[in-house]
Amino acid sequence: MSDLKPEAFADYARRCWLVFGAVACTTFLMVGASYAPIGNRTVVIGLVLAAAVVNAGLVGAFLMHLLSERKTIYTVLAFTAVFFVGLMGLSIWAQFDHPKF
Amino acid sequence: MQAETQSAPHHTAHQAHPDDLGFWRTYVFSIDHKVIGVQYAITALTFLLFGFFLMLMMRWQIARPGEPIPIVGSLLAAVLGDVAANGVMSPDLYNSFGAMHGTIMVFLAIVPLAVGAFGNYLVPIQIGANDMAFPKLNMMSYQLYFLGGVIMLTSFFIPGGAAQAGWTSYSPLATSIPTDGQTFWLIGMVFLITSSLLGSVNIITTIIQLRAPGLTWMRLPFHVWAQFTASFLLLLAFPPLETAGILQLMDKLAGTSFFLPTGLAIGGKLADVSGGGSPLLWQHLFWFLAHPEVYVLILPAMGIIAEVIACNTRKPLWGYRSLVYSALMIGFISFLVWAHHMYLTGMGTKIATFFQTTTMIISIPSVIILTCLLISLWGGSIRFNTPMLFALAFLPMFGIGGLTGLPLGFSASDIHLHDTYYVIGHFHYVVAPGTIFALFAGIYFWFPKITGRHMSEYWGRVHFWGSLLFMNLIFMPMFIQGMAGMLRRMSDGAVQYSELRVEGVTGTLSSTIIGLNQFILWAAAGLLLAQIPFIINFFWSIRHGQKVASDNPWEATTLEWQTPTPPPHGNFLRPPQVYRGPYEYSVPGYPKDFVPQDQPPG
Amino acid sequence: MDIPYTVQPRPDTGVYNAKVGMWLFLASEVMLFGGLFSAYILLRVSAPPDTWPQGWLSVPLGTLNTLILALSAITTLMAWAACKARMFDRYKVYQGVTLLLALVFLSIKAYEYRDKLTHYTVTLKDGRIADGHLVSRDDTTVVLDGQFVESRAHLMNPKRHPAKHEEIRISMDEVKRLQNYGPAYNTFTALYFTMSGLHALHILGGMLVFAYLWGPGSRMWKTDPARFTNRVEIAGLFWHFVDLVWIFLFPVLYLT
Ligand code: HEM
Ligand SMILES: [Cu+2]
């Protein structure tokens, strides 16, 4: 990336604060969702985690520049994601598939 | 370029160079990948020998339970005290030695030798780079590995001795043994894991970023691909074990119950823990690493074998692309098979089916690799030098190891075979006459590049035939013992379940099966003898071996042979440019039967 | 002899070495915390009913810390952008603010830890259970600011069974077991201390790097500003990852 001009810097700063606003909003959304008057606990947890995923998505996409990364990085992360899901999914599936469960 | 590097070894000109830095920064705190590679090699070979000695003592105890160990028995009694009273190995000591044998062999010997030594020394040169991408990090990886090794060794001498719960360290057993050995083991492992992580980041970055101009992905030597895949396995499979290690450390030190179930009783008394933990959680996290780890043990070995075979058959590898894709496939699937080590944990049928399926699928790329290497021999003008002998022996040995894995991969047959000597036979065929033979091949093959001298061919052959014979004599009987139902990890060699102790009960082990323990003991002693020529040959040849006739004594094509001997700091006299694939042997229309990768077309 | 692509990206991959290295390292970190979160879920789904605590941690403090970390992520980014814009003074300010925010985060965390470590459950020999914060304790008596509870299950959800605060004096002779809400208390506290502790260690590590880049390391600005800017970017990537982990730790430990 080339150098930033001072005007561009101010522009960039504004964008940063916008992202911060969005992150703060989803944080409050997360907290709010956890108090939602819904009887089913699983639904509440689902909502909270959905807000967390959005929040994390903002951090990844904008702060870590994942929106405009290179293929090399994407490839590494894609494999990592698969193995992450494999580790979590299969070990928990194994737990539920246990005859005594 | 060609003429220049071919003509004469550049000893004098380049040996003076490192001296500018002084002794410490040249040999101890070096950031040169070659020095670090050699450091890894020496340390790992020492651990390999040490791990072998541990097992020799254990084999004595198995074959002759309760008899003092000859030669070293009194020494053990003097150093370790009661656990080796009168030179007899106590069951506790047997457990310690067993756990440490596995740990040392896997984490301190084979992986550091395969990835640390061969990866470090060869990968940058084979891709035409002047060093690793992060030289200081590289030095740190070695130091962390060394420290981890020191911690593991220290644990032998603390009260209660080293860890006793096997290299797999299953909780709650590992947590409830009251001595500190396990704590040392865990701390040591954290060091070793961190070292591997830094090392793998370095190797992967180097391969992605520092390939010489013209060295496209499909022109990489297969060894580089193998190291690349193995490094990814280390990078992504080790962290969950680090997690598990931290959790077990918390169980040990902070009184948590991550792996301790509710109602756990130790020695007949209810344990004073909060409970609520899951022993299976440890097994999941452990095997999530440990299955990919077995491929970390085998992939670099396959890489080495591919190089040796291509060069010594004087023809291109058959199916280079298949080899590469198979290695990548192995890497990918190896993350999804781990629970085949857990069939006997009361696993449900759906998940067992899943893991049986993936396990069978992963054997396909292994077979493809073996087949490609085998077909590569067809029609070659084979040079039967020592490295090639080891490489040729690797093929059937790894074949036996892999094929005997299949019955273990099906839960129905594994129920009978699990935790018996059959499993020991299976994985040792893969790792000992498999991986270790490949590493020997690699050492004999690249020794001339590293030292400028050949190892003795005659003694190399003695080493080879001795090792091949005794390896098989040791491990083949284990299949028989295992199928007869003899369990592993028994400090009396399973005598307690044999007809020698319990008479008139059907299903006890016969005295023939128990008698094989004697046979294996002497075969193991023979294997020790067979290593002596290697050790002497290795050190003697560093100074007195026959000098290499040129920088490329095997007339090989890959870039490491196009450097001065030994390669100077920075490796290449000028930055290499690559024009062709890695195995252009016997290409029609060229004056010689090999075309180096950096030889311009025409 | 220099290693190529330490500053400029390699044309065909489009990245410089340290960036590849950092992303690879972060990938391994994903798996590290992946192991931890898997452990969390596995232990939680297999916990018997009424043994998983709810609302044990302070949501306001947790929210505050989440916002602090998010803010520090922004200042880190601004520090990097300032380097890009060749405004070294601004860089110093933003990097300094990041460090301070990280310090505040850790202080709040330490306060929360202290709160848990001084909170005790006392099991009496007659079977009664007392629960509350430790006021004082000597060889003869232990004084708690809390209440007697009917059963341990009541402790699991303070919202459903609000805590009373009375002074309870218990003679040491009556005490069968005295245990604080440390890692050994139950699976939840074990996970809480281990996960947030490991996260705090990451914060500490990030702070060390930032402190170096803010202090002695910033001399590189004069000799090699492009490389220095890369270093700031790489350190920032790590910091964002640490933020990302917290974004999942917060709901998992505080909210659900
Ligand atoms: C090619 C296909 C392979 C298959 C189907 C296979 C299958 C298995 C299975 C199912 C087990 C568990 C047995 C039990 O505990 O009951 C096992 C154990 C083992 N395998 Fe393999 N394996 C294969 C290749 C390898 C390779 C390439 C290596 C290493 C270089 C290896 C090393 C090991 C080790 C170290 C163990 C023992 C773990 C322990 O201590 O319990 N295997 N294998
Ligand atoms: Cu396996």
JSON list of C-alpha atoms in Angstrom, two decimals, chain B residues 177-266:
[
{"chain": "B", "resi": 177, "resn": "ILE", "atom": "CA", "xyz": [-0.35, -40.18, 40.01]},
{"chain": "B", "resi": 178, "resn": "PRO", "atom": "CA", "xyz": [0.87, -38.17, 42.99]},
{"chain": "B", "resi": 179, "resn": "THR", "atom": "CA", "xyz": [4.41, -37.43, 41.79]},
{"chain": "B", "resi": 180, "resn": "ASP", "atom": "CA", "xyz": [5.59, -34.38, 39.84]},
{"chain": "B", "resi": 181, "resn": "GLY", "atom": "CA", "xyz": [6.78, -36.22, 36.76]},
{"chain": "B", "resi": 182, "resn": "GLN", "atom": "CA", "xyz": [3.63, -35.38, 34.83]},
{"chain": "B", "resi": 183, "resn": "THR", "atom": "CA", "xyz": [3.96, -31.69, 35.67]},
{"chain": "B", "resi": 184, "resn": "PHE", "atom": "CA", "xyz": [7.47, -31.68, 34.23]},
{"chain": "B", "resi": 185, "resn": "TRP", "atom": "CA", "xyz": [6.20, -33.56, 31.20]},
{"chain": "B", "resi": 186, "resn": "LEU", "atom": "CA", "xyz": [3.51, -30.95, 30.59]},
{"chain": "B", "resi": 187, "resn": "ILE", "atom": "CA", "xyz": [5.86, -28.01, 30.99]},
{"chain": "B", "resi": 188, "resn": "GLY", "atom": "CA", "xyz": [8.36, -29.71, 28.73]},
{"chain": "B", "resi": 189, "resn": "MET", "atom": "CA", "xyz": [5.64, -30.29, 26.16]},
{"chain": "B", "resi": 190, "resn": "VAL", "atom": "CA", "xyz": [4.62, -26.64, 26.20]},
{"chain": "B", "resi": 191, "resn": "PHE", "atom": "CA", "xyz": [8.21, -25.78, 25.26]},
{"chain": "B", "resi": 192, "resn": "LEU", "atom": "CA", "xyz": [8.36, -28.42, 22.54]},
{"chain": "B", "resi": 193, "resn": "ILE", "atom": "CA", "xyz": [5.02, -27.39, 21.09]},
{"chain": "B", "resi": 194, "resn": "THR", "atom": "CA", "xyz": [5.95, -23.74, 21.03]},
{"chain": "B", "resi": 195, "resn": "SER", "atom": "CA", "xyz": [9.20, -24.66, 19.33]},
{"chain": "B", "resi": 196, "resn": "SER", "atom": "CA", "xyz": [7.38, -26.67, 16.68]},
{"chain": "B", "resi": 197, "resn": "LEU", "atom": "CA", "xyz": [4.90, -23.87, 16.09]},
{"chain": "B", "resi": 198, "resn": "LEU", "atom": "CA", "xyz": [7.62, -21.28, 15.51]},
{"chain": "B", "resi": 199, "resn": "GLY", "atom": "CA", "xyz": [9.50, -23.73, 13.31]},
{"chain": "B", "resi": 200, "resn": "SER", "atom": "CA", "xyz": [6.50, -24.51, 11.18]},
{"chain": "B", "resi": 201, "resn": "VAL", "atom": "CA", "xyz": [5.57, -20.83, 10.74]},
{"chain": "B", "resi": 202, "resn": "ASN", "atom": "CA", "xyz": [9.12, -20.32, 9.52]},
{"chain": "B", "resi": 203, "resn": "ILE", "atom": "CA", "xyz": [9.21, -23.23, 7.09]},
{"chain": "B", "resi": 204, "resn": "ILE", "atom": "CA", "xyz": [5.84, -22.40, 5.56]},
{"chain": "B", "resi": 205, "resn": "THR", "atom": "CA", "xyz": [6.63, -18.71, 5.18]},
{"chain": "B", "resi": 206, "resn": "THR", "atom": "CA", "xyz": [9.98, -19.58, 3.64]},
{"chain": "B", "resi": 207, "resn": "ILE", "atom": "CA", "xyz": [8.41, -21.87, 1.06]},
{"chain": "B", "resi": 208, "resn": "ILE", "atom": "CA", "xyz": [5.65, -19.42, 0.18]},
{"chain": "B", "resi": 209, "resn": "GLN", "atom": "CA", "xyz": [7.83, -16.32, 0.03]},
{"chain": "B", "resi": 210, "resn": "LEU", "atom": "CA", "xyz": [11.42, -17.19, -0.78]},
{"chain": "B", "resi": 211, "resn": "ARG", "atom": "CA", "xyz": [11.24, -19.53, -3.76]},
{"chain": "B", "resi": 212, "resn": "ALA", "atom": "CA", "xyz": [13.83, -18.57, -6.34]},
{"chain": "B", "resi": 213, "resn": "PRO", "atom": "CA", "xyz": [12.68, -16.89, -9.54]},
{"chain": "B", "resi": 214, "resn": "GLY", "atom": "CA", "xyz": [11.32, -19.54, -11.89]},
{"chain": "B", "resi": 215, "resn": "LEU", "atom": "CA", "xyz": [10.72, -22.03, -9.09]},
{"chain": "B", "resi": 216, "resn": "THR", "atom": "CA", "xyz": [6.99, -22.41, -9.48]},
{"chain": "B", "resi": 217, "resn": "TRP", "atom": "CA", "xyz": [4.99, -24.65, -7.15]},
{"chain": "B", "resi": 218, "resn": "MET", "atom": "CA", "xyz": [5.02, -27.59, -9.53]},
{"chain": "B", "resi": 219, "resn": "ARG", "atom": "CA", "xyz": [8.78, -27.37, -9.88]},
{"chain": "B", "resi": 220, "resn": "LEU", "atom": "CA", "xyz": [9.39, -27.85, -6.16]},
{"chain": "B", "resi": 221, "resn": "PRO", "atom": "CA", "xyz": [11.21, -31.04, -5.19]},
{"chain": "B", "resi": 222, "resn": "PHE", "atom": "CA", "xyz": [8.78, -33.47, -3.58]},
{"chain": "B", "resi": 223, "resn": "HIS", "atom": "CA", "xyz": [10.74, -33.20, -0.34]},
{"chain": "B", "resi": 224, "resn": "VAL", "atom": "CA", "xyz": [9.79, -29.53, -0.13]},
{"chain": "B", "resi": 225, "resn": "TRP", "atom": "CA", "xyz": [6.14, -30.39, -0.62]},
{"chain": "B", "resi": 226, "resn": "ALA", "atom": "CA", "xyz": [6.37, -33.01, 2.08]},
{"chain": "B", "resi": 227, "resn": "GLN", "atom": "CA", "xyz": [7.94, -30.57, 4.52]},
{"chain": "B", "resi": 228, "resn": "PHE", "atom": "CA", "xyz": [5.35, -27.97, 3.58]},
{"chain": "B", "resi": 229, "resn": "THR", "atom": "CA", "xyz": [2.47, -30.32, 4.37]},
{"chain": "B", "resi": 230, "resn": "ALA", "atom": "CA", "xyz": [4.09, -31.61, 7.54]},
{"chain": "B", "resi": 231, "resn": "SER", "atom": "CA", "xyz": [4.61, -28.06, 8.75]},
{"chain": "B", "resi": 232, "resn": "PHE", "atom": "CA", "xyz": [0.95, -27.28, 8.21]},
{"chain": "B", "resi": 233, "resn": "LEU", "atom": "CA", "xyz": [0.07, -30.33, 10.29]},
{"chain": "B", "resi": 234, "resn": "LEU", "atom": "CA", "xyz": [2.32, -29.11, 13.07]},
{"chain": "B", "resi": 235, "resn": "LEU", "atom": "CA", "xyz": [0.93, -25.60, 12.81]},
{"chain": "B", "resi": 236, "resn": "LEU", "atom": "CA", "xyz": [-2.73, -26.49, 13.05]},
{"chain": "B", "resi": 237, "resn": "ALA", "atom": "CA", "xyz": [-2.80, -29.76, 14.98]},
{"chain": "B", "resi": 238, "resn": "PHE", "atom": "CA", "xyz": [-0.40, -28.94, 17.79]},
{"chain": "B", "resi": 239, "resn": "PRO", "atom": "CA", "xyz": [-2.31, -26.01, 19.33]},
{"chain": "B", "resi": 240, "resn": "PRO", "atom": "CA", "xyz": [-5.22, -28.17, 20.56]},
{"chain": "B", "resi": 241, "resn": "LEU", "atom": "CA", "xyz": [-2.67, -30.36, 22.35]},
{"chain": "B", "resi": 242, "resn": "GLU", "atom": "CA", "xyz": [-1.17, -27.21, 23.84]},
{"chain": "B", "resi": 243, "resn": "THR", "atom": "CA", "xyz": [-4.67, -26.40, 25.06]},
{"chain": "B", "resi": 244, "resn": "ALA", "atom": "CA", "xyz": [-4.99, -29.90, 26.47]},
{"chain": "B", "resi": 245, "resn": "GLY", "atom": "CA", "xyz": [-1.60, -29.57, 28.12]},
{"chain": "B", "resi": 246, "resn": "ILE", "atom": "CA", "xyz": [-2.58, -26.29, 29.74]},
{"chain": "B", "resi": 247, "resn": "LEU", "atom": "CA", "xyz": [-5.85, -27.78, 30.97]},
{"chain": "B", "resi": 248, "resn": "GLN", "atom": "CA", "xyz": [-4.08, -30.82, 32.41]},
{"chain": "B", "resi": 249, "resn": "LEU", "atom": "CA", "xyz": [-1.54, -28.53, 34.02]},
{"chain": "B", "resi": 250, "resn": "MET", "atom": "CA", "xyz": [-4.43, -26.67, 35.63]},
{"chain": "B", "resi": 251, "resn": "ASP", "atom": "CA", "xyz": [-5.82, -30.01, 36.84]},
{"chain": "B", "resi": 252, "resn": "LYS", "atom": "CA", "xyz": [-2.43, -30.83, 38.29]},
{"chain": "B", "resi": 253, "resn": "LEU", "atom": "CA", "xyz": [-1.56, -27.49, 39.83]},
{"chain": "B", "resi": 254, "resn": "ALA", "atom": "CA", "xyz": [-4.72, -25.42, 40.34]},
{"chain": "B", "resi": 255, "resn": "GLY", "atom": "CA", "xyz": [-7.02, -28.23, 41.38]},
{"chain": "B", "resi": 256, "resn": "THR", "atom": "CA", "xyz": [-9.44, -27.92, 38.46]},
{"chain": "B", "resi": 257, "resn": "SER", "atom": "CA", "xyz": [-11.31, -30.93, 37.07]},
{"chain": "B", "resi": 258, "resn": "PHE", "atom": "CA", "xyz": [-11.22, -30.52, 33.32]},
{"chain": "B", "resi": 259, "resn": "PHE", "atom": "CA", "xyz": [-10.52, -34.18, 32.78]},
{"chain": "B", "resi": 260, "resn": "LEU", "atom": "CA", "xyz": [-11.70, -35.56, 36.12]},
{"chain": "B", "resi": 261, "resn": "PRO", "atom": "CA", "xyz": [-15.24, -36.91, 36.15]},
{"chain": "B", "resi": 262, "resn": "THR", "atom": "CA", "xyz": [-17.71, -36.58, 38.99]},
{"chain": "B", "resi": 263, "resn": "GLY", "atom": "CA", "xyz": [-17.37, -39.40, 41.47]},
{"chain": "B", "resi": 264, "resn": "LEU", "atom": "CA", "xyz": [-13.77, -40.16, 40.58]},
{"chain": "B", "resi": 265, "resn": "ALA", "atom": "CA", "xyz": [-12.23, -42.55, 43.08]},
{"chain": "B", "resi": 266, "resn": "ILE", "atom": "CA", "xyz": [-8.50, -42.84, 43.51]}
]
